[in-house]
Tab-separated table of C-alpha atoms and ligand atoms in Angstrom:
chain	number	residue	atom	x	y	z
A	23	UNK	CA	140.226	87.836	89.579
A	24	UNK	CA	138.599	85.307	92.153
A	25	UNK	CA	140.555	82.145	92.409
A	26	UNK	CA	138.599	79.391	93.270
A	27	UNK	CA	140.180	75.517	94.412
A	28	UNK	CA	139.242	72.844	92.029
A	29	UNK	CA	139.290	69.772	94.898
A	30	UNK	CA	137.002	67.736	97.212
A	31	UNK	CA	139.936	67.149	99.502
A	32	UNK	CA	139.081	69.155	102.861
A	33	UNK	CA	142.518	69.223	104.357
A	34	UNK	CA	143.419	70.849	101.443
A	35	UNK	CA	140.955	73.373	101.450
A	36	UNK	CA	141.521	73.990	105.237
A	37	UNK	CA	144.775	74.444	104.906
A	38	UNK	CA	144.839	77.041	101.977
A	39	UNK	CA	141.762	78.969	102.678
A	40	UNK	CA	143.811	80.002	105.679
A	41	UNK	CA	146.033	81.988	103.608
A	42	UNK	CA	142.711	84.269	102.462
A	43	UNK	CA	143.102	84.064	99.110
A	44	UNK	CA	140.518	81.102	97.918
A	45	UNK	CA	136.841	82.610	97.395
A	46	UNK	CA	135.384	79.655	95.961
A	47	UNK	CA	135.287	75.707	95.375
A	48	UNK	CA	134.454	73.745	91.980
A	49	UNK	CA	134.331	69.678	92.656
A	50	UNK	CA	132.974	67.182	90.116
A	51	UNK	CA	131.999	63.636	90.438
A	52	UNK	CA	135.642	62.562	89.670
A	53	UNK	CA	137.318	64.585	92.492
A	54	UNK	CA	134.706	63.244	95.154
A	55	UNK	CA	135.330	59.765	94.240
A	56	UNK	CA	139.102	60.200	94.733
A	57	UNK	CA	138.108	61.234	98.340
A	58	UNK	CA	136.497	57.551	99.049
A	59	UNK	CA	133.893	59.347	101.755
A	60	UNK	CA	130.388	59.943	101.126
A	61	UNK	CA	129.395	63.327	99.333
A	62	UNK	CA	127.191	64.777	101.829
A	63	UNK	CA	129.641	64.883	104.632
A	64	UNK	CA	132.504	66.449	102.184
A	65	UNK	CA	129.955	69.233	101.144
A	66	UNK	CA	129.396	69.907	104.845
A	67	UNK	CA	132.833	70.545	105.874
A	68	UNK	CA	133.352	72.377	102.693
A	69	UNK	CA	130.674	74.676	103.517
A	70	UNK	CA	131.925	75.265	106.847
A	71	UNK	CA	135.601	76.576	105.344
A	72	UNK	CA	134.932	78.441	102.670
A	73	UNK	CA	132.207	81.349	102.530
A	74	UNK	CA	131.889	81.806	98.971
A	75	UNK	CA	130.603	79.884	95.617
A	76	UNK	CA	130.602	75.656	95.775
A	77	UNK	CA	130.168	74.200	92.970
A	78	UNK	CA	128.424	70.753	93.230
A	79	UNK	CA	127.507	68.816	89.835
A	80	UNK	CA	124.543	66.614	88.958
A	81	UNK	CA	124.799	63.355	87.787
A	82	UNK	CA	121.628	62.938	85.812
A	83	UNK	CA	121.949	63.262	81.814
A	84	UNK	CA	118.158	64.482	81.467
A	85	UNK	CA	116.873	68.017	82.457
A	86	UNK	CA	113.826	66.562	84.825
A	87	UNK	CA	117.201	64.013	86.334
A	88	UNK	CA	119.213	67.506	86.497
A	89	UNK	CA	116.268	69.575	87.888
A	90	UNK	CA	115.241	67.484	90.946
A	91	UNK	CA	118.963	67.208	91.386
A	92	UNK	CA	120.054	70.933	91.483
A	93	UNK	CA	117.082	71.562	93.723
A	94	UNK	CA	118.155	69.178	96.463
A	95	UNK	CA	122.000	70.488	96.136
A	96	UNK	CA	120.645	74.469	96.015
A	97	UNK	CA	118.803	73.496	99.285
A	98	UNK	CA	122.269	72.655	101.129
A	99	UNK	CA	123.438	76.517	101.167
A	100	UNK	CA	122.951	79.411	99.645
A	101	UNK	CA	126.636	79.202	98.520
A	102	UNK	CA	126.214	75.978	95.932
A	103	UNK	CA	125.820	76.880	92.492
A	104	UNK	CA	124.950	73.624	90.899
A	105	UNK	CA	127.043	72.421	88.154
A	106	UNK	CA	125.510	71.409	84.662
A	107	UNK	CA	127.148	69.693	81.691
A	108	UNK	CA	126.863	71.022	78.901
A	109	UNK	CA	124.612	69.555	76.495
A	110	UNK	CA	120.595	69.911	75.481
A	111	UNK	CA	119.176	68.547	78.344
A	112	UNK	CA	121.550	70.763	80.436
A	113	UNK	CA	120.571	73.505	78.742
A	114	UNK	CA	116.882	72.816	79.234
A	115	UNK	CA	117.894	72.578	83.170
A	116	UNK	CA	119.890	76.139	83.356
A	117	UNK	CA	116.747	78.051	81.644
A	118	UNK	CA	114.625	76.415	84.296
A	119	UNK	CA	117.370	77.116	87.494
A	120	UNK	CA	117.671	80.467	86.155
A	121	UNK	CA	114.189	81.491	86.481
A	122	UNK	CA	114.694	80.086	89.726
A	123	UNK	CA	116.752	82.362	90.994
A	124	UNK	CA	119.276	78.829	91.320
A	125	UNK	CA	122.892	79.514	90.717
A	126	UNK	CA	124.904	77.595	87.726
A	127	UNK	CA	128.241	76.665	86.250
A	128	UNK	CA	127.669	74.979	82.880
A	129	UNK	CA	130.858	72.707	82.517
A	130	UNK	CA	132.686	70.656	80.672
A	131	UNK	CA	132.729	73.705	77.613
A	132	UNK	CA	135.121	73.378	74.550
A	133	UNK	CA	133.867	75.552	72.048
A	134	UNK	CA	133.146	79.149	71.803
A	135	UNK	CA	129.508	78.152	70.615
A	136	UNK	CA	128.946	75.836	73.281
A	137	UNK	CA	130.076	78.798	75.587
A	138	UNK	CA	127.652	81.206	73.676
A	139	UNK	CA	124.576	78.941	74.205
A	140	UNK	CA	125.262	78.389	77.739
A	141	UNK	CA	125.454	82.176	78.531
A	142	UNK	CA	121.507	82.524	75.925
A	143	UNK	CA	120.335	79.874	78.523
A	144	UNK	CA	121.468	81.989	81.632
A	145	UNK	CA	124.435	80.110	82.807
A	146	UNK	CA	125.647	81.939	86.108
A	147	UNK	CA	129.377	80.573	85.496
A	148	UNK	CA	130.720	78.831	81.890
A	149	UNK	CA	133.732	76.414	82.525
A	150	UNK	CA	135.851	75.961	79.768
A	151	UNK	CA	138.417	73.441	79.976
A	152	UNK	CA	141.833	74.681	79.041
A	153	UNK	CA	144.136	72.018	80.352
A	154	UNK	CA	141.771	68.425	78.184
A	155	UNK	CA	142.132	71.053	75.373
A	156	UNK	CA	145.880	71.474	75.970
A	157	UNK	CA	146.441	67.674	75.976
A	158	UNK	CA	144.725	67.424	72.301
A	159	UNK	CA	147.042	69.331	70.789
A	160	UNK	CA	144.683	72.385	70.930
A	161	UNK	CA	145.492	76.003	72.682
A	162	UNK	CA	142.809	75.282	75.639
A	163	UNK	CA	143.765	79.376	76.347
A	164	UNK	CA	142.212	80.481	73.048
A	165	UNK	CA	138.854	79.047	74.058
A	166	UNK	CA	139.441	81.583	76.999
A	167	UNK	CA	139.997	84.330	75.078
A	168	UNK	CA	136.904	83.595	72.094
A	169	UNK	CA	134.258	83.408	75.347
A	170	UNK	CA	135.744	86.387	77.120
A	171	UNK	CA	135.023	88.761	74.134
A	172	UNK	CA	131.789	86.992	72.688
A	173	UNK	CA	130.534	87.970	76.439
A	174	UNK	CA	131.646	91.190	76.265
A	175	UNK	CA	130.181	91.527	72.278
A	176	UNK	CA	126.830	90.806	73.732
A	177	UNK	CA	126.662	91.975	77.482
A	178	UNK	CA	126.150	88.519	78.920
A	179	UNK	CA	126.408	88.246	82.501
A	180	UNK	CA	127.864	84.884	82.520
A	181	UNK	CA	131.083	84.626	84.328
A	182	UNK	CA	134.114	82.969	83.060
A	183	UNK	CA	135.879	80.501	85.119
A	184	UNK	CA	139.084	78.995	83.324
A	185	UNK	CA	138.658	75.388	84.627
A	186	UNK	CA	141.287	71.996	84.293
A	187	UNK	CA	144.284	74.500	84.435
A	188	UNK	CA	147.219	72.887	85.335
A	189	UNK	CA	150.453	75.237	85.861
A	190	UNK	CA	150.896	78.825	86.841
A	191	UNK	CA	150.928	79.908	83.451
A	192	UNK	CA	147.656	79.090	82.771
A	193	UNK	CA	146.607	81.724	85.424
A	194	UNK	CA	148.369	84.264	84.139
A	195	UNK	CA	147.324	83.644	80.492
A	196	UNK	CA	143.698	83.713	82.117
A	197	UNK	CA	143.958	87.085	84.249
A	198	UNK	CA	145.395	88.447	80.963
A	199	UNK	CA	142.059	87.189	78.655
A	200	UNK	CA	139.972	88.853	81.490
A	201	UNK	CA	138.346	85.652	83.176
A	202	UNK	CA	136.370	86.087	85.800
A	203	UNK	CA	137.648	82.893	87.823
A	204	UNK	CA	140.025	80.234	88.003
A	205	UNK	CA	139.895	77.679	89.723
A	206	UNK	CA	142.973	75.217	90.426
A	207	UNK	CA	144.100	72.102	91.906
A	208	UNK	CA	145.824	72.663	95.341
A	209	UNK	CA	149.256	72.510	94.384
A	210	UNK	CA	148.746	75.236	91.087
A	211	UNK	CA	147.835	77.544	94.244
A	212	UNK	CA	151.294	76.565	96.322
A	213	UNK	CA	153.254	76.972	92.980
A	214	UNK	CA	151.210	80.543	92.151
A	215	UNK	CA	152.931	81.489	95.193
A	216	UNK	CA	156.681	80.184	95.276
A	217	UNK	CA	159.646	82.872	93.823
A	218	UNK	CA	163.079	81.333	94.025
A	219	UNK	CA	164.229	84.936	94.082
A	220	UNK	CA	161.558	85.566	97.240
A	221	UNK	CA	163.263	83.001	99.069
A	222	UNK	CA	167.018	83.672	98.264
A	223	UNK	CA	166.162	87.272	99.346
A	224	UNK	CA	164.284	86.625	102.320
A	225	UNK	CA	167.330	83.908	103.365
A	226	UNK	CA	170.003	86.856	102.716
A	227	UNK	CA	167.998	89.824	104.474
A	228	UNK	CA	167.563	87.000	107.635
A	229	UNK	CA	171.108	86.349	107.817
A	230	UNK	CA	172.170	89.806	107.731
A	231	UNK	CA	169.797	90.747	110.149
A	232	UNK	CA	171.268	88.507	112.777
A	233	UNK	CA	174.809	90.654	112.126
A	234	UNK	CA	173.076	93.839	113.410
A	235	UNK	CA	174.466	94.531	116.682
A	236	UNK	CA	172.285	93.832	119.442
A	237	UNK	CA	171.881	97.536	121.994
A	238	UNK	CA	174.081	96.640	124.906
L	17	LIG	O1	136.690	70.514	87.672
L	17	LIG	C1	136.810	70.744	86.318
L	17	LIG	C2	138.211	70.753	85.791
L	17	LIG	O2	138.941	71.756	86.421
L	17	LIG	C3	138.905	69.414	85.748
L	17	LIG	O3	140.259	69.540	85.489
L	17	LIG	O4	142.521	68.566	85.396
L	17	LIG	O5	140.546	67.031	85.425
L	17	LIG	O6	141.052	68.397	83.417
L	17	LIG	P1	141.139	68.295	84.893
């Protein structure tokens, strides 16, 4: 399971891709403009933290818009995988990037069938988006689940990166429907981490420790 940080916000992603565990980053245009700096600069410090998959969307809605787009954005590093919404003109543009040899993450997914025409057009990554599904009254993790085994039905190499996921249960249900990725806001990764048992225990074995008697 590669967990992957779902944020623009570098001091984020400096501080927890010292613990070793991120491999990747997924932004979109919404996370950037929280930031209130200009794009370039953010994808340059990115780059600079994490060695492993960025994923950088286009803003164009038509596949020559998308094309010209993902070209400039592969140029950056050989780390961006250029992110693609997913509708006809998107697909158009993954087909094309494919044959390429540029890297993609089809996103903003909500149905299995969007999912399986992504992976026919040779999406590198397919983002569905359990947490929007979750707030519609639908069960965002069963989208995971239809996509994992449609893959695996049909051999597609398309990975699976559970995207908008919003609590630590969502990354377990995830792990457990065999996604490939997750990817997470900053403070899903802190919580991922926290045991009130792991600190009660760690608190206890400190303060017996200090009641060891110290050699003479
Ligand atoms: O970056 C895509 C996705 O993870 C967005 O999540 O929380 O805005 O639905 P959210």
């Amino acid at each position: 399971m590669q967990i992957f940080l779902d944020t623009a916000d570098v001091k984020e992603i400096r501080e927890l891709a010292s613990l070793g565990l991120v491999d990747g980053i997924t932004t979109n245009p919404s996370l950037v403009a929280k930031e209130g700096r200009p794009f370039p600069e953010i994808v340059d410090e990115i780059i600079r933290i994490v060695d492993g998959p960025i994923s950088l969307e286009v803003v164009s809605t038509d596949a020559q818009g998308m094309l010209a787009e993902a070209r400039d954005l592969a140029k950056i590093h050989a780390n961006v995988v250029v992110k693609i919404p997913l509708i006809g003109e998107g697909m158009k543009a993954v087909r094309q990037l494919a044959l390429e040899g540029i890297k993609t993450n089809v996103t903003l997914c909500f149905s299995p069938s969007q999912a399986l025409l992504a992976a026919k057009a040779g999406a590198g990554y397919i983002s569905p988006f359990v947490g929007r599904l979750d707030d519609i009254s639908h069960v965002g993790m069963d989208l995971v689940r239809q996509i994992v085994t449609i893959y695996r039905n049909y051999g597609y190499p398309t990975k699976v990166l559970a995207a908008s996921l919003r609590n630590p249960l969502h990354f377990v249900e995830a792990a457990m429907a065999g996604a490939h990725v997750c990817t997470m806001p900053p403070a899903v990764l802190r919580q991922l981490l926290k045991h009130p048992l792991t600190d009660i225990g760690l608190e206890k074995f400190l303060a017996d420790w200090r009641k060891v008697p110290k050699v003479s």
